[in-house]
Amino acid sequence: RLSGNAARLSVQTEIALQVKLAGFTVFRLRHDIAEEWANDRLQRLTSRHDRNGTVTEARVMAEGGALMAEGPEGAARLPANAAPLTWWNGAHFARPLIRPLTCTLIPGAAARSAVPNGGVQFTLNGAVEAVARYDAAGRWVALATKGEDGSAVTYELIG
């Protein structure tokens, strides 16, 4: 969910998955991310990830000319122009990217390529392997990545 405007934007991401087998829950995942932006600069991010009861929390806060991060790997100073890899804004691929789960920088850069009908896709290879596609209007329409077990995971816009 996005609310506000370019001067003050709030973004809420909620992911909830549950897999059942023979009536029993065999896998449960919940990931909540809250972002606050001011004039296209990240001001604050909080992330809470619960996978089968194992909880990971991380946060980022703008301070002066940097972003200060705290996560499971400790504290870190990140570039002021960094953006979380939360997929909703393809323009963020031109910036240093932050992994929301740990609030650490993702090494490397995304490769940009054109797709039919004026769209664009970004390919990440390395710590994160994924292909994200956006239409000509900049709307996120697809994501292909791999699960932790190596299985294919595909998200596609419906409607």
Coordinates of C-alpha atoms in Angstrom, one line a residue:
R1 CA 0.0 0.0 0.0
L2 CA 1.3 3.4 -0.9
S3 CA -0.1 6.6 0.6
G4 CA 0.9 10.3 0.6
N5 CA 2.6 12.1 -2.2
A6 CA 6.2 12.7 -3.5
A7 CA 7.0 15.0 -0.6
R8 CA 5.9 12.5 2.1
L9 CA 5.3 8.9 1.0
S10 CA 4.4 5.9 3.1
V11 CA 4.8 2.3 1.7
Q12 CA 3.5 -0.8 3.5
T13 CA 4.4 -4.3 2.3
E14 CA 2.8 -7.3 3.8
I15 CA 3.5 -10.9 2.7
A16 CA 1.7 -13.8 4.3
L17 CA 2.1 -17.4 3.1
Q18 CA 0.9 -20.6 4.6
V19 CA 1.3 -24.1 3.2
K20 CA -0.8 -27.0 4.5
L21 CA -0.5 -30.7 3.9
A22 CA -3.2 -33.0 5.0
G23 CA -4.7 -30.2 7.1
F24 CA -1.4 -29.5 8.9
T25 CA 0.5 -26.3 8.4
V26 CA 4.0 -27.3 7.2
F27 CA 5.3 -23.8 6.3
R28 CA 4.4 -20.3 7.4
L29 CA 6.0 -17.0 6.4
R30 CA 5.0 -13.4 7.3
H31 CA 7.1 -10.4 6.3
D32 CA 6.1 -6.8 7.0
I33 CA 8.0 -3.9 5.8
A34 CA 7.2 -0.2 6.4
E35 CA 9.0 2.6 4.5
E36 CA 8.8 6.3 5.0
W37 CA 10.1 8.6 2.2
A38 CA 10.5 12.4 2.0
N39 CA 11.3 14.0 -1.4
D40 CA 12.6 10.7 -2.9
R41 CA 14.9 9.9 0.1
L42 CA 14.3 7.0 2.4
Q43 CA 13.8 8.3 5.9
R44 CA 12.9 5.1 7.8
L45 CA 12.4 1.4 7.2
T46 CA 11.3 -1.3 9.6
S47 CA 11.3 -5.0 8.7
R48 CA 9.9 -7.9 10.6
H49 CA 10.3 -11.4 9.1
D50 CA 8.7 -14.5 10.7
R51 CA 9.5 -17.8 9.1
N52 CA 8.0 -20.7 11.0
G53 CA 8.4 -18.8 14.3
T54 CA 11.9 -17.6 13.7
V55 CA 11.8 -13.8 13.8
T56 CA 14.3 -11.4 12.2
E57 CA 13.9 -7.7 12.7
A58 CA 15.9 -4.9 11.1
R59 CA 15.6 -1.1 10.7
V60 CA 17.1 1.9 8.8
M61 CA 16.9 5.5 9.8
A62 CA 18.1 8.6 7.9
E63 CA 20.7 10.6 9.9
G64 CA 22.5 13.5 8.3
G65 CA 24.2 12.4 5.1
A66 CA 23.7 8.7 5.6
L67 CA 21.3 5.9 6.5
M68 CA 22.0 4.1 9.7
A69 CA 21.0 0.4 9.7
E70 CA 20.6 -2.1 12.5
G71 CA 19.9 -5.7 11.8
P72 CA 20.8 -9.3 12.6
E73 CA 24.3 -8.7 11.2
G74 CA 24.9 -5.6 13.4
A75 CA 24.9 -1.9 12.8
A76 CA 26.1 -0.3 9.5
R77 CA 26.3 3.1 7.8
L78 CA 24.7 3.0 4.3
P79 CA 24.7 5.6 1.5
A80 CA 22.0 8.3 1.8
N81 CA 20.7 7.5 -1.6
A82 CA 20.2 3.7 -1.0
A83 CA 16.8 2.2 -1.5
P84 CA 15.3 -1.1 -0.2
L85 CA 14.7 -3.9 -2.7
T86 CA 10.9 -3.9 -2.2
W87 CA 10.2 -4.0 -5.9
W88 CA 7.4 -1.3 -6.1
N89 CA 9.7 1.3 -7.8
G90 CA 11.9 0.3 -10.7
A91 CA 13.8 3.5 -10.5
H92 CA 15.4 2.2 -7.3
F93 CA 17.5 -0.2 -9.3
A94 CA 19.8 2.7 -10.2
R95 CA 20.7 3.2 -6.5
P96 CA 22.6 1.1 -4.0
L97 CA 20.1 -1.5 -2.9
I98 CA 19.3 -2.6 0.7
R99 CA 18.1 -6.1 1.5
P100 CA 15.1 -5.4 3.8
L101 CA 15.5 -8.7 5.8
T102 CA 18.9 -7.7 7.1
C103 CA 19.2 -4.0 6.2
T104 CA 22.5 -4.6 4.5
L105 CA 23.7 -3.5 1.1
I106 CA 23.2 -6.0 -1.8
P107 CA 26.6 -6.2 -3.6
G108 CA 26.7 -5.5 -7.4
A109 CA 24.3 -3.7 -9.6
A110 CA 21.2 -4.6 -11.6
A111 CA 21.4 -5.0 -15.3
R112 CA 18.7 -3.1 -17.2
S113 CA 17.2 -4.2 -20.5
A114 CA 14.2 -3.2 -22.6
V115 CA 11.2 -5.5 -23.0
P116 CA 8.4 -5.3 -25.6
N117 CA 5.8 -2.5 -25.5
G118 CA 8.2 0.0 -23.9
G119 CA 8.8 -1.8 -20.6
V120 CA 12.0 -2.5 -18.8
Q121 CA 13.4 -5.4 -16.8
F122 CA 16.2 -5.5 -14.2
T123 CA 18.3 -8.6 -13.6
L124 CA 20.1 -9.2 -10.4
N125 CA 22.8 -11.9 -10.3
G126 CA 24.7 -12.6 -7.1
A127 CA 23.5 -12.4 -3.5
V128 CA 20.0 -11.9 -4.9
E129 CA 19.0 -13.6 -8.1
A130 CA 15.9 -12.2 -9.7
V131 CA 14.4 -10.7 -12.8
A132 CA 11.8 -7.9 -12.2
R133 CA 9.8 -6.5 -15.1
Y134 CA 8.0 -3.1 -15.3
D135 CA 5.6 -1.9 -18.0
A136 CA 6.0 1.4 -20.0
A137 CA 4.2 3.3 -17.2
G138 CA 6.7 2.0 -14.6
R139 CA 4.2 -0.4 -13.0
W140 CA 5.7 -3.5 -11.5
V141 CA 4.2 -6.5 -13.5
A142 CA 6.4 -9.5 -12.9
L143 CA 9.1 -11.1 -10.8
A144 CA 11.0 -14.3 -11.2
T145 CA 13.3 -15.6 -8.5
K146 CA 14.3 -18.7 -6.7
G147 CA 13.2 -20.0 -3.3
E148 CA 15.7 -21.0 -0.6
D149 CA 15.3 -24.6 -1.8
G150 CA 16.1 -23.6 -5.4
S151 CA 12.5 -23.9 -6.6
A152 CA 11.2 -21.3 -9.1
V153 CA 9.1 -18.5 -7.7
T154 CA 7.1 -16.3 -10.0
Y155 CA 4.9 -13.3 -9.3
E156 CA 2.7 -11.8 -12.0
L157 CA 0.3 -8.9 -12.0
I158 CA -3.3 -10.1 -12.4
G159 CA -5.8 -7.7 -13.8

